[in-house]
Every structure is written in C-alpha cells, then in structure tokens.
Amino acid sequence: MSAETFLPHVHSLGFTAGQAARHFLKTWVIKGQQQPDDTMWSSIQETAPSLWSAMVNFPLLYSTWWWDLLKHDPVHVLVETTLLISVIYMFMSRSKDWKQTKKDQLTKREEEDLIKEWRENGRAPLVPTAGAGGVPATAKDVPSFVVHKVEGTTMQVSMDNDPTIHNVINFGTFDFLGMSAEFTAPESSIMGSTTASTGSSTAMTTSSEEGYNNDNYEGVEEKKDEEAAELNNNEQQYGNPNEPVDNSKPSNKNGKRKKMKKKNVASKVTVVEEKLISSNPMKQASVEALERYGVGACGPRGFYGTIDPHLKLEEEITEFMGSEGAILYSDGASTVSSTVAAFCKRGDLLVVDEGVREPLIAGVKLSRAYVKWFKHNDMDDLRRVLEGVAENDKQLGRAPNAQRRFIICEGLYKNTGQIAALDKIVPMKHEFHYRLILDESFSFGTLGATGKGALELFNKKLMHDAEVVTIALENSLGSIGGVTIGNEEIVDHQRLSGSGYCFSASSPPFTASAAIAALNELKNRPHELMTKLNDNKQYMYDKLQTFCELQEDLLLIASDIRSPIVFLVLAECAETEDIDETVFLSEVVRECLRRGVGMVSAGQHNTRAGVQLLRAEPQPSIRLNVSAAHTKADIDVAINVLSESLNVVMHRYVEGEI
Amino acid sequence: MMLGPKALLRQRMMDGNKLARLSSDGVPACVEASSQSTDPASDQDSDDEFIHESSSYAYDEKCLGKDPYADVRERMERLAANDRALHATHTIKGSTKSHEEELSIPALTAMSTYLAYTVLIMCGRIRDLLASIFGGRYIRQPSKTNPVPSDNRTFFAPIVKSWEHFYTRRLYHRIQDCWNRPIASNPGAHIEVLERVSTDSQKSMKLVGPIDSIPDERTRNEYTEGEFYTEAHNGAVARKCLNLGSYNYLGFADDWKNTCQDEVMGSLEKFPVSAQASRNEMGTTALHRELETTVANFLRKDDALVLTMGFNTNATTIPALMGRGDLIISDELNHTSIVNGARASGAAIRIFRHNDIAHLEETIREAIVLGRPRTRRPWNKIMVIVEGVYSMEGEYCDLKNVVKVCKKYGAYVYLDEAHSIGAMGRTGRGCAEYTGVNTADVDIMMGTFTKSFGGMGGYIAASKEVIAHLRWKCAGSSCHNSLSPIVCQQVITAFRVMQGQDGTNLGKKKFQDLRDNSNYFRMRLNEMGLLTLGRYDSPIMPVMLYIPTKIAAFSRECYKRGLATVVVGFPAVPLLMARARFCISAAHTREDLDMALNELEEIADILQLRYARSPFSS
C-alpha cells in the first residue's frame, strides 16, 4: 500500500477518535451529568464500529505502508530509522545518572580505605602547631597587657602573665578626647577657654585643675595617690547597703537624676561614690541607664531590642553631623563591614586604599564585588586606577551608571596614622562619578575644628562629597557601637540589609546613654576639647622631633602631624640593619611599661603569626595615642621614658641579650 | 504536600490518646524506656559530672517552693521526656519526621500565600507606576538648592537594587509597625512599648511622644482610656505589654537589681565603659581574664576567648580557623553570622539538610572520597558547623549523632550555642549537656552573652592551642575593640548566680522556671492546634502563619491585647514560611502565660491559625 492510500485511513482514525471525544466532553463533562444517558450510549454505539475497524486495521495498514516505502526509497527509511533510534536512546538515557555511570564507581571497601587513610594521615590539625606548646611565636615577641584599673589617664597594668602591677600613664588606648578618663573641664584651662562644664560636679574640678596646671610630674602622682586612697575608702562604704541615700548630692543640669530618685529606684550608691562617678558625665549617664534598663538589650533591634536611648543616640548623631539619618550598630567593626556589604554587591566596582583596617577588608571580601586597590594614600595611583577604569569603559562602550562604583578609604588610618587626602579624592570622585564610603571611626572627634572628622578638616560636605560615612563610637566617644550616617535612602536601606544590624542583638542601652553623654560633651565645648587635643598633639610632635634628633634619627615619626595616633618606626641605618624590628620595638614597649608609660607595639604581628588580615601589613612600630586629657607633664614623662627605654634596650641589644 | 500537617495531626492525636492512657494506667511505656537508658551507668560518655546531673528532671519542692504547675506536671514531664528520648538522647526509637516534612505547607495554604504575594506585588507595581507619573514619597527629588551629584542617574547607578528596594517600599513598609517597636523599660517579662504613628502612610514611624503633645482630644482619649496605657519614664505614651519576644531566657533583665547591680556598679568605678583598644593591645582587663576562666570552667574546656559581639565572634573566628583547602559543612539553617564567617574564610562550603544526620554523613563521605573539586587533592581539614538551638525553628541540634559521625570520619565540630547556653540543660550548660554529649568531643564551642546572661558579646571555648592561636589570628581579638569591662562583670555575676555561687538557689530556680514555662506554653499551644515547631524543653517556639497578611494581623492583634510578640517574614525565613515566634523566659509567671494563651486562643479563631488541626486551619 502506498502512502496515498494509507494516509486517509490515519485521518479517519483521528477523526473518529476526535468525534468520540467531543461528544464525550459535550454530554458528560460540560453538562455535568453524573451518568452517561441514553443519547450518549447511542452515540458511542454509532461511532464505535468505525473506530474499532480503524484500530484493528491500523497495524496492517502501517506495515504494508512501511514495506512499500522500503521498496521505493530505502535510503530515506535508513536515515529515518537511525534518527528515530537515536531519539529513543536519548530519551531513555536521560533517566540514567551519567555522573554515576561515567566515572569508575568505587567499591565500599575502597571508600573505607580512603576515609581511613584521610582520617589517620591526611587530616590537618585544627590549628597549626607552631612553636612550643602550640603558641604562635608572636605571642612571646609581643607583650600582652592586662589592665587592672583605670583612673584618669593612669592605669594599673600587668604584663606577660607577670602579676606585678605597674602604674602607667595611658598612651595605649584610643581615648582621644579623654572621655573615659575622669576628665572634667577645668574652670580656667591652660588654653584660656572659659566654656562652662556640663553635668560635672565641682568636687573633682579643683583637683583636675591642679593636674592641668601642674607641670611637675611628681605632683600628678601625688594626686593620683590621693584619689586611690579616696577610692579605697569609698569601696568600704559601698559595701554597706544600709547607708542612707543622700538626696542633697549635686543635681544634674537637666534634672533627670532628680526625677529618677522620685521614682524611688533602689540604689545603694553612696554619696561619696556618687561624687567619684559623677565626675565623669559618661559614667553618670551609664549609672542612670543601668538603673533603669539593666545591662543587656536581650534582642535584635527588630524584636524589642530597640530601647529609647538607641533612638535618642541616632537622633543626636544625626543632628550633630547634619545628616538625614543615622543607624546604630552594636559594634564598631561590624558597622563598617556590614555597611560596605549592604551597598556593594556582586558586579559592583570598589576602589579601595591598601592601608584600610580589617573590618573594611572584611566588608570588601563579603561584598564579592570587583576590587581594585590603590597604593596607600597615593593620589597619583588612585588617578591611575580611575583612569584605567574610564579607559576600559570607553573601549567597552559602557556608561558609568552601568555599575555602582565606590571609593573606600578611612579619614584617619588606624594602622598608619595617615590622613586621607580628601582634598584630592573628592574632586576625583566627582570627576569619575564614584561614590565615597568614608570610615571616620578614628577621625571623628580628632580632626576638624569641632571634631566632626576628616570631612570637616577638608571643608567637604557630608552626603554631597561622601555618600556613606561610618563612625565608631568606641574611640573618641569612649562607648560601644558604631553608626552609619548618610541620606535617608542609605540609612533606611541598611535597616533591612545591614547584617550586623538585622541579625545581631543591639548594644546595651547604657552604652548608648554613655555615648550620648560623651557626644554632649563634644557638642557643648568642641573648641575647648579640640584645642586641647591639638595642643597636646603639637606638643607631642615638637618634643618627638627634638627627641628623634637627639637619638640620631634612630626612631622616626611615621604618622601625619595632624594625627593623634603617633607611629614611631625604626630608621633604616647601619645600626638597625640586623634588628628584628618587632621584637626590638616590643622590648622597648615593655621597658616603657616598667617605667610607667603604657604604649603599644603595632605592626606585623598577624602576618608573623601566619595570617594576613590586612591588605598591606604596616611596618612594625610603636604607637602612642595623644589624648586631650593628657597634661604636658604626661607627654614629657612619656618622651623621657621612651628615650631611656630605647637606650636600655639598645644597650641590651648591643650586648647581645635580645 | 498535604502529608505534613496530617502526620502531625496524627501525632497530636496519639499524644491525646496517651493522655487518656496515662490517667488510667500510670506511666506510659516511652517514659520508662527513657528513664532506664538515660541511666548514667549505661551512658558511655558519662564520666562528666553534669551528665549524671542532667538525667533527672524532677521538681525539687523543698528547695524551690510550691510547684505552680503541679496539676499539669505529670503530663508536661511525660511529653518532654518523650521528645528528649526521641530527638536528643535517642534512647527510644520512633519515626522522626524530617524538618521538611514538619514544615510542609498545605497545598491550599501555599496557593493562597502565592496569591497574596501576587496581589501585593501587583499592587506595588501599580503604585510604582502611578508614583512615576504623579510623583510620590519614594521618588527621591533632587534638591534644587543643594544638589547632590549622586542623584544624577546618567552617571550614577541607583544605590539600592531595584527588587530589594521594591520589597522594602511596597511590602515591608506597609507592615513595618510590626517590627522595631521601641521600648522604654528593661527588656524583662513586662515591657513598656512606646506607641508610634505614621504620618506618611507607613514610610516612617514616629513616636507619639508625651500625651499632652497630642492636639486632638479624641486621639488622646483613645490612648488614655486604653486598657494597657501607661506613661514611660520620659513621659511618652506607652503600652504595657507582656514580653514574649526578648531573648531574656533566664530573666536577668527582670531581677537585675537584686542579682547583678552591686557588682556591675562596682566595676564602673574601676573601669571605663569601653576599653577603647583591641584585646591584644591594651583592651584586656582583669575582668576579661576572669570571665574567660569562668567560661572555660563552666564548659569544662581548657581555655576561652571573649569578644565584643556575638555576630562578630562567628564572623571572625571561622576565617581564623579555616582557609583555602579546607571544607566547611554547614547546616542549611545556620545563622547569617556563620554564613558570613564561612564565606569570608575562603574555604569550600557544603550544606547539609537541617538536622539530617544521614545527609551529613553522606556529605562527609563524599567529600573525603572525592577530595577537592578539580585538583582532587584531599581536604586539609573538615569542620562541621551546627547550632545548639536554631533561633527560627526552636529545634535543638541532634548533637549526639553529629558528634558520632564527626568522630567516625575525623571532622571537627563547631557548635554555636547562641540560644542554648544557659537555656538548655539541667544546669544551663547548653545543648551538649542536654543531649548528653561530653564537651571534650566538641572541638569549638561558641556562644553569646546577649541572651541568657543579659549582657553582650560572645565567647569561644576550646583547647589551649586553639585559643592561643585565635588570640592572634582572630580579627575580633587582634583588631576589633574589646568587650566592655562593665558587660564582662555582668556576665561574671550572671555565671555566679547560675552556678549557685552567690549562696542562693536562684540559679536553680531560674532553670526550673524556664523549662516549666516553656514546656507548659508549648503544650498549650499544641493543644490549641497551632502548628508549633521545635521540641519540648526548648524555650523558642515558632508558630506557623504562612500567609503574609497574617503576619501583620497576628502582630497587631497581639499588640492590641497587650502581648509583645515577634513575627518573622522574608528575608529571615523563606518567603512561604512566615511565622510568629515566642521566646519564653524564667521571669514569666504562670498567670502571665495563661493570660497570653487565652488571648492567643481568640486570635487563633479570628485569624484561623490552627494549621495542625486541618489544612483549612479552622
């Protein structure tokens, strides 16, 4: 049978089947009859015979047609059959797992052997066993300090598991404005500023005034001793719960304290102890907040972890910095890394300074964006990178708005003490259309006429010249946490996307209260605090300059002279050629501590321990932080001690003891 | 798809039958089985003291006073013992459902959930369209007086991605009053929630402020005549609520004045609020050292390291331990901090199905046998990361089997006890104690002080070498600011109370109350027919809501009735799996919980939440 005779049959088959289906649908489904009625049956009976005959005849018809085709056109049949078979094969093979069949299946025993082998020989220990007892070599090189008490600018510190306690002047912590120190504004400070102190009792003012006007270090020591004696005295009284609460203590300006007392908060804080704590507005605020809220916030911001001091702090920062909003994180480091990761996503471009601190690096890593690094604070290199991108754009015909682009830098670099050249970065950012993420964690409260940071120093506008600004509250403000400021869009976006904000518990409310108190101090007498800090900085650098010359340039100043973080590095000369800098400088720091000045040995410790946390690990150095609470006597002492220690250690080095 | 709830229903019915049986023939079989095999003598790892201790959960009336749950005690204990034997200690075998089965959403609900999202998204798009024509709140108007260059769209890509922004604008903002509710009191069992209003159709929320500042008398009366009206310390309008949301498990926020105040205030004399330096510089105080010793002793580990933030503890420790050539095997529901840490480490990451030990074993086997992808070299080390209690599921980890599998294959175990430390186990030592695992078998124990201790920060407890290594290599220790000394003191004192070192049995009472409160609440929720996730003895109980509109409705209904509850939607949980979550505290009393349960009963009727009873949830 030829194709011409076969096809009508196929058509009739399809037609009949279609007819039946149509009828079926019409009567049974559409009319919704439960039982097929008589008409239905009759119609089925009508159509059934033709359908039946078509079905019965179909194989016969098909085979005859097939043979016919084979006779006429064997090549056609061959090709079609091959295709048909391959299609069927492909369908069948899809259900098989290619992965399993393709590779050589290991037997159970082989698997067990492999696992046993890995378990016994291949597995690395959880941490590398470096040095004796698994302690990394650096732990011995670098001194570890334990602080036992902080009193004003002095600390009681012990070192290297040695229980001996040294009384030292604190140049180690980032307390730039002296907020943590028992620091009150003297009525007439040495700078001649007459701004009235706020929220501080008069009891301490006189004693600290003495401290400020005292150029004799001995006198300062005496004063500290007196304080310590007083404190011991207080501690005895503190233990007595029956001590009546005196309501006649100096009341705060805003009268909050009074109100709280009215609410009859059970307080065992005695009068004298009150005096000590109230000498520091931050501690005063902390005590108030602690009495009301306890310590923890017990939840993330979204789930009842937002307590009114948090909101207040956000408002105050917004107002102080003149931004559209602020968002409070519970940790300075996660502020930075969460902010970067919230805005920079896969496909974005980040141009990052090589000297940025660790949280920024973590943020950059988490963002998974394209990263281009430029040399630390090298503006020519930044221009080179930006021009390279622009060149690339031109070649690809890509508009600058095709991807989000950011320049990331710090206002004041924690690890090098350099200040970002915003006077050059900002014009470049405008020229090449980048957004700027600026970390003002260390520049806030240290740079600018009123302590607003590097933007103020270079007279740049927030939100216009730097879109996203992060500030840690842990340095100048002496509290815990961090804020990101910017326009409304930037702040709101982080409330759902900032992982450190959404997924972490909020900071204890008392730290927010303490930060507000510190911020108020800065707000109320910015010029006084900043002048004091600048003056101390100036004095420190002047003294260091002479000191370095005296030491025949053995130590060099490595930081910017506007920075309150002072870095001293060993000069490269014949004498220092073979010195292991980290060990040598750490030894100097140890010696300084024994002689009563606390500073920090900074630099390559982590690289030496085998991990690279930073992009460019800074040079080994000694770090001193100047604070507004330091007196000139303190600085004199620090430099004298440094010079003595350097001589001693150099001597020991020449003797071959190190 | 329909199987999940049905199976659950069956389970619940079985529970009901058991209840009936109990009243007639006493103790059911499962309890006997569990009490026999949790016998310390039969436990291999029981050389540790606290495992002995943990095997008995009887109420000590002599020491703790009258039992508030005396009438339901037997029922509660039986259900709890059954769950524990089935899921934690594996002393009885039973058909345990996988997490997926338990969560499975009924087809009808799934359809209506999708429908709800479709409608929401369509409405949002229409609003966007209208806003682009007529302008709106969300269209950022470049300021004419003070133009900002980054608003120029020809040169700058928008700062936020469009879908994310759309979700925030058109879905989240519409119900944002359910989250971020500020409070003006300590986060204890009863809180004062500050009332908020929105003047710009929910784009932002503003505090109502003092009652006198409201000009409209009718609005003023609405607040003052409300049942829960109160005035916060700063005079603002607030609502007194029962707090079912904070992680205040042991109630240290409530009795802070009696337990911790003296010592914390004392520490403020010696130390500033913040140490203002990193741990390796000058940020280690004597209190940090003391706390580290306390933590290490508490968990029977060699040494510990405390860091300033729980989130960062995970995010910085994991990169310090793992690197290229290592493999991290992580539970699919692990917290974002773990995910962040694992990503930052550069190690390869494999995921195993939540709490599915068979899948974990399969993953480890395959990893060891096949080695690293492409190079086929063996892995340097493999670390399995699990959480003690999963914060969005209320489920504890099957630690016993995890440890067993890891021991078998030589993988290291990293246990995140953020929610379980202090909240699980007879003496609050977390998931390890509860499941009867020796802490020596868990290589790294991580936890936070935010929850049970009412503080802040996190710890890592491990062997001496690991901690010595971390002190230098963990960025949280070597670069970030150290934990506040004041908070250190708070945590030390909390530890003292928990261990009874303050000379009272307050700690013991806290553990007992927390466990009883949570078991009672869970039992009643189950009886109510709400689809409650998690197991007995866990203080976290999520209740499934599924449909997005129910998220807001549930939260607002609760708030109206003086219950502060947490509702969770996307992105914290999958889009379809919206839920409410209760966190029970030791500070709750039975009256509090009964009040809450009565209100929930009504809300469950109004919102049709009884998904465990039928897929139609009625």
XYZ file of C-alpha atoms in Angstrom, chain B residues 137-347:
211
model
C 7.128 59.671 48.723
C 9.645 57.195 47.417
C 10.710 59.118 44.339
C 13.788 60.907 45.519
C 13.512 64.537 44.491
C 16.919 66.030 43.788
C 17.152 69.123 45.900
C 17.369 72.311 43.866
C 19.121 74.367 46.489
C 21.613 71.691 47.458
C 22.022 69.299 44.533
C 23.771 66.044 45.310
C 25.782 64.637 42.408
C 24.998 61.015 43.181
C 21.319 61.656 42.456
C 22.205 62.138 38.827
C 21.102 58.922 37.161
C 23.091 59.480 33.970
C 26.337 58.981 35.841
C 25.377 57.007 38.917
C 23.686 53.650 39.202
C 20.971 53.665 41.886
C 22.431 52.892 45.304
C 19.950 50.135 46.064
C 18.986 47.281 43.828
C 15.528 47.629 42.395
C 13.972 44.401 43.694
C 15.304 44.887 47.202
C 14.063 48.415 47.196
C 10.705 47.362 45.823
C 10.328 44.795 48.586
C 11.160 47.382 51.208
C 8.870 50.059 49.784
C 5.830 48.125 48.806
C 5.778 45.105 51.086
C 7.835 45.724 54.204
C 6.951 49.344 54.810
C 3.252 48.616 54.686
C 3.511 46.480 57.791
C 6.622 47.934 59.352
C 4.785 48.825 62.552
C 5.128 45.136 63.489
C 8.887 45.421 63.871
C 11.421 47.716 65.503
C 8.963 48.600 68.235
C 10.939 50.734 70.673
C 10.610 50.057 74.352
C 11.255 52.349 77.281
C 11.936 49.866 80.034
C 14.238 46.976 80.777
C 13.556 44.075 78.421
C 12.027 41.927 81.156
C 8.789 39.962 81.257
C 6.672 43.121 81.191
C 7.747 45.953 78.966
C 6.561 49.412 78.070
C 6.322 49.649 74.314
C 6.374 53.202 73.020
C 3.402 53.966 70.822
C 4.176 55.053 67.289
C 2.194 56.590 64.470
C 2.957 57.138 60.846
C 2.103 60.376 59.137
C 3.345 59.336 55.722
C 1.455 56.089 55.108
C 3.910 53.824 56.862
C 7.042 55.087 55.138
C 8.385 56.031 58.526
C 7.168 55.650 62.068
C 7.283 58.403 64.623
C 6.937 58.204 68.369
C 3.703 59.606 69.709
C 5.574 61.335 72.497
C 4.031 62.845 75.617
C 0.266 62.683 75.868
C -0.035 66.462 76.145
C 1.614 66.931 72.801
C -1.347 65.337 71.013
C -3.604 68.189 69.924
C -6.649 66.090 69.176
C -8.633 65.208 72.265
C -10.244 62.134 70.772
C -6.918 60.595 69.890
C -5.699 61.456 73.334
C -8.618 59.662 74.899
C -8.049 56.658 72.714
C -4.695 56.238 74.330
C -5.574 57.120 77.901
C -8.713 55.030 78.010
C -6.981 52.005 76.551
C -6.542 49.081 78.877
C -2.774 48.965 78.642
C -1.998 52.664 78.639
C 0.972 53.792 80.627
C 3.393 56.659 80.679
C 7.049 55.882 80.018
C 9.830 57.358 82.109
C 10.243 60.206 79.647
C 6.534 60.933 79.666
C 5.844 59.383 76.265
C 2.708 57.383 75.567
C 3.431 53.713 76.000
C 1.604 50.409 76.174
C 2.223 47.872 78.881
C 2.840 44.539 77.245
C 3.752 41.034 78.220
C 7.067 40.405 76.541
C 7.087 37.195 74.515
C 9.847 38.316 72.200
C 13.093 39.072 74.016
C 15.851 36.511 74.467
C 15.757 37.079 78.183
C 15.716 33.347 78.903
C 16.941 33.342 82.465
C 15.247 36.593 83.394
C 18.383 38.502 84.324
C 16.773 41.625 82.893
C 13.988 41.406 85.498
C 15.849 40.783 88.715
C 18.958 42.691 87.668
C 18.716 44.944 90.687
C 18.852 42.017 93.076
C 21.378 39.900 91.260
C 23.852 41.942 89.291
C 23.524 45.611 90.188
C 26.047 45.799 93.019
C 28.889 44.182 91.180
C 28.251 45.926 87.880
C 28.152 49.324 89.543
C 31.314 48.377 91.393
C 33.102 47.606 88.151
C 32.136 51.005 86.798
C 34.298 52.523 89.497
C 37.366 50.694 88.330
C 36.896 50.660 84.597
C 35.534 52.902 81.877
C 32.524 51.957 79.747
C 34.714 50.767 76.925
C 38.284 49.538 76.953
C 38.897 51.533 73.764
C 41.517 49.197 72.373
C 41.658 45.716 70.940
C 42.262 42.677 73.104
C 45.877 42.373 72.019
C 46.744 45.976 72.614
C 45.500 47.481 75.846
C 41.945 46.227 75.797
C 42.347 43.203 78.053
C 41.295 43.899 81.603
C 41.402 41.665 84.641
C 37.663 41.156 84.143
C 38.188 39.731 80.671
C 40.641 37.242 82.093
C 38.288 36.326 84.904
C 35.388 35.857 82.519
C 37.457 33.650 80.264
C 38.382 31.395 83.158
C 34.757 31.271 84.262
C 33.534 30.290 80.811
C 36.232 27.660 80.398
C 35.453 26.113 83.782
C 31.726 26.213 83.171
C 32.041 24.343 79.904
C 34.884 22.045 81.035
C 37.209 23.382 78.386
C 40.859 24.365 78.687
C 40.541 27.979 77.782
C 38.179 30.557 76.359
C 38.253 33.813 74.456
C 35.638 36.542 74.845
C 34.887 39.021 72.094
C 32.731 42.075 71.857
C 29.831 40.889 69.753
C 28.172 37.552 69.186
C 27.779 38.166 65.476
C 31.433 39.042 65.058
C 32.559 36.098 67.135
C 31.337 33.787 64.404
C 32.217 36.124 61.575
C 35.851 36.465 62.676
C 36.624 33.100 64.287
C 35.669 30.908 61.364
C 38.044 32.717 58.959
C 40.820 32.396 61.544
C 40.370 28.623 61.685
C 39.520 27.703 58.148
C 41.062 28.744 54.883
C 41.714 27.604 51.357
C 41.895 23.856 51.021
C 39.556 23.341 53.965
C 35.950 22.313 53.881
C 33.116 23.700 55.960
C 29.989 21.568 56.196
C 27.199 23.709 57.472
C 23.587 23.111 58.442
C 21.269 24.767 55.946
C 19.565 26.850 58.626
C 22.691 28.236 60.254
C 22.691 31.867 61.303
C 23.890 34.648 58.992
C 26.955 35.231 61.141
C 28.141 31.692 60.418
C 27.379 32.117 56.734
C 29.325 35.394 56.687
C 32.249 33.845 58.526
C 32.344 30.820 56.255
C 32.222 32.996 53.162
C 34.972 35.262 54.396
C 37.210 32.296 55.209
C 37.745 31.247 51.609
C 37.119 27.602 52.474
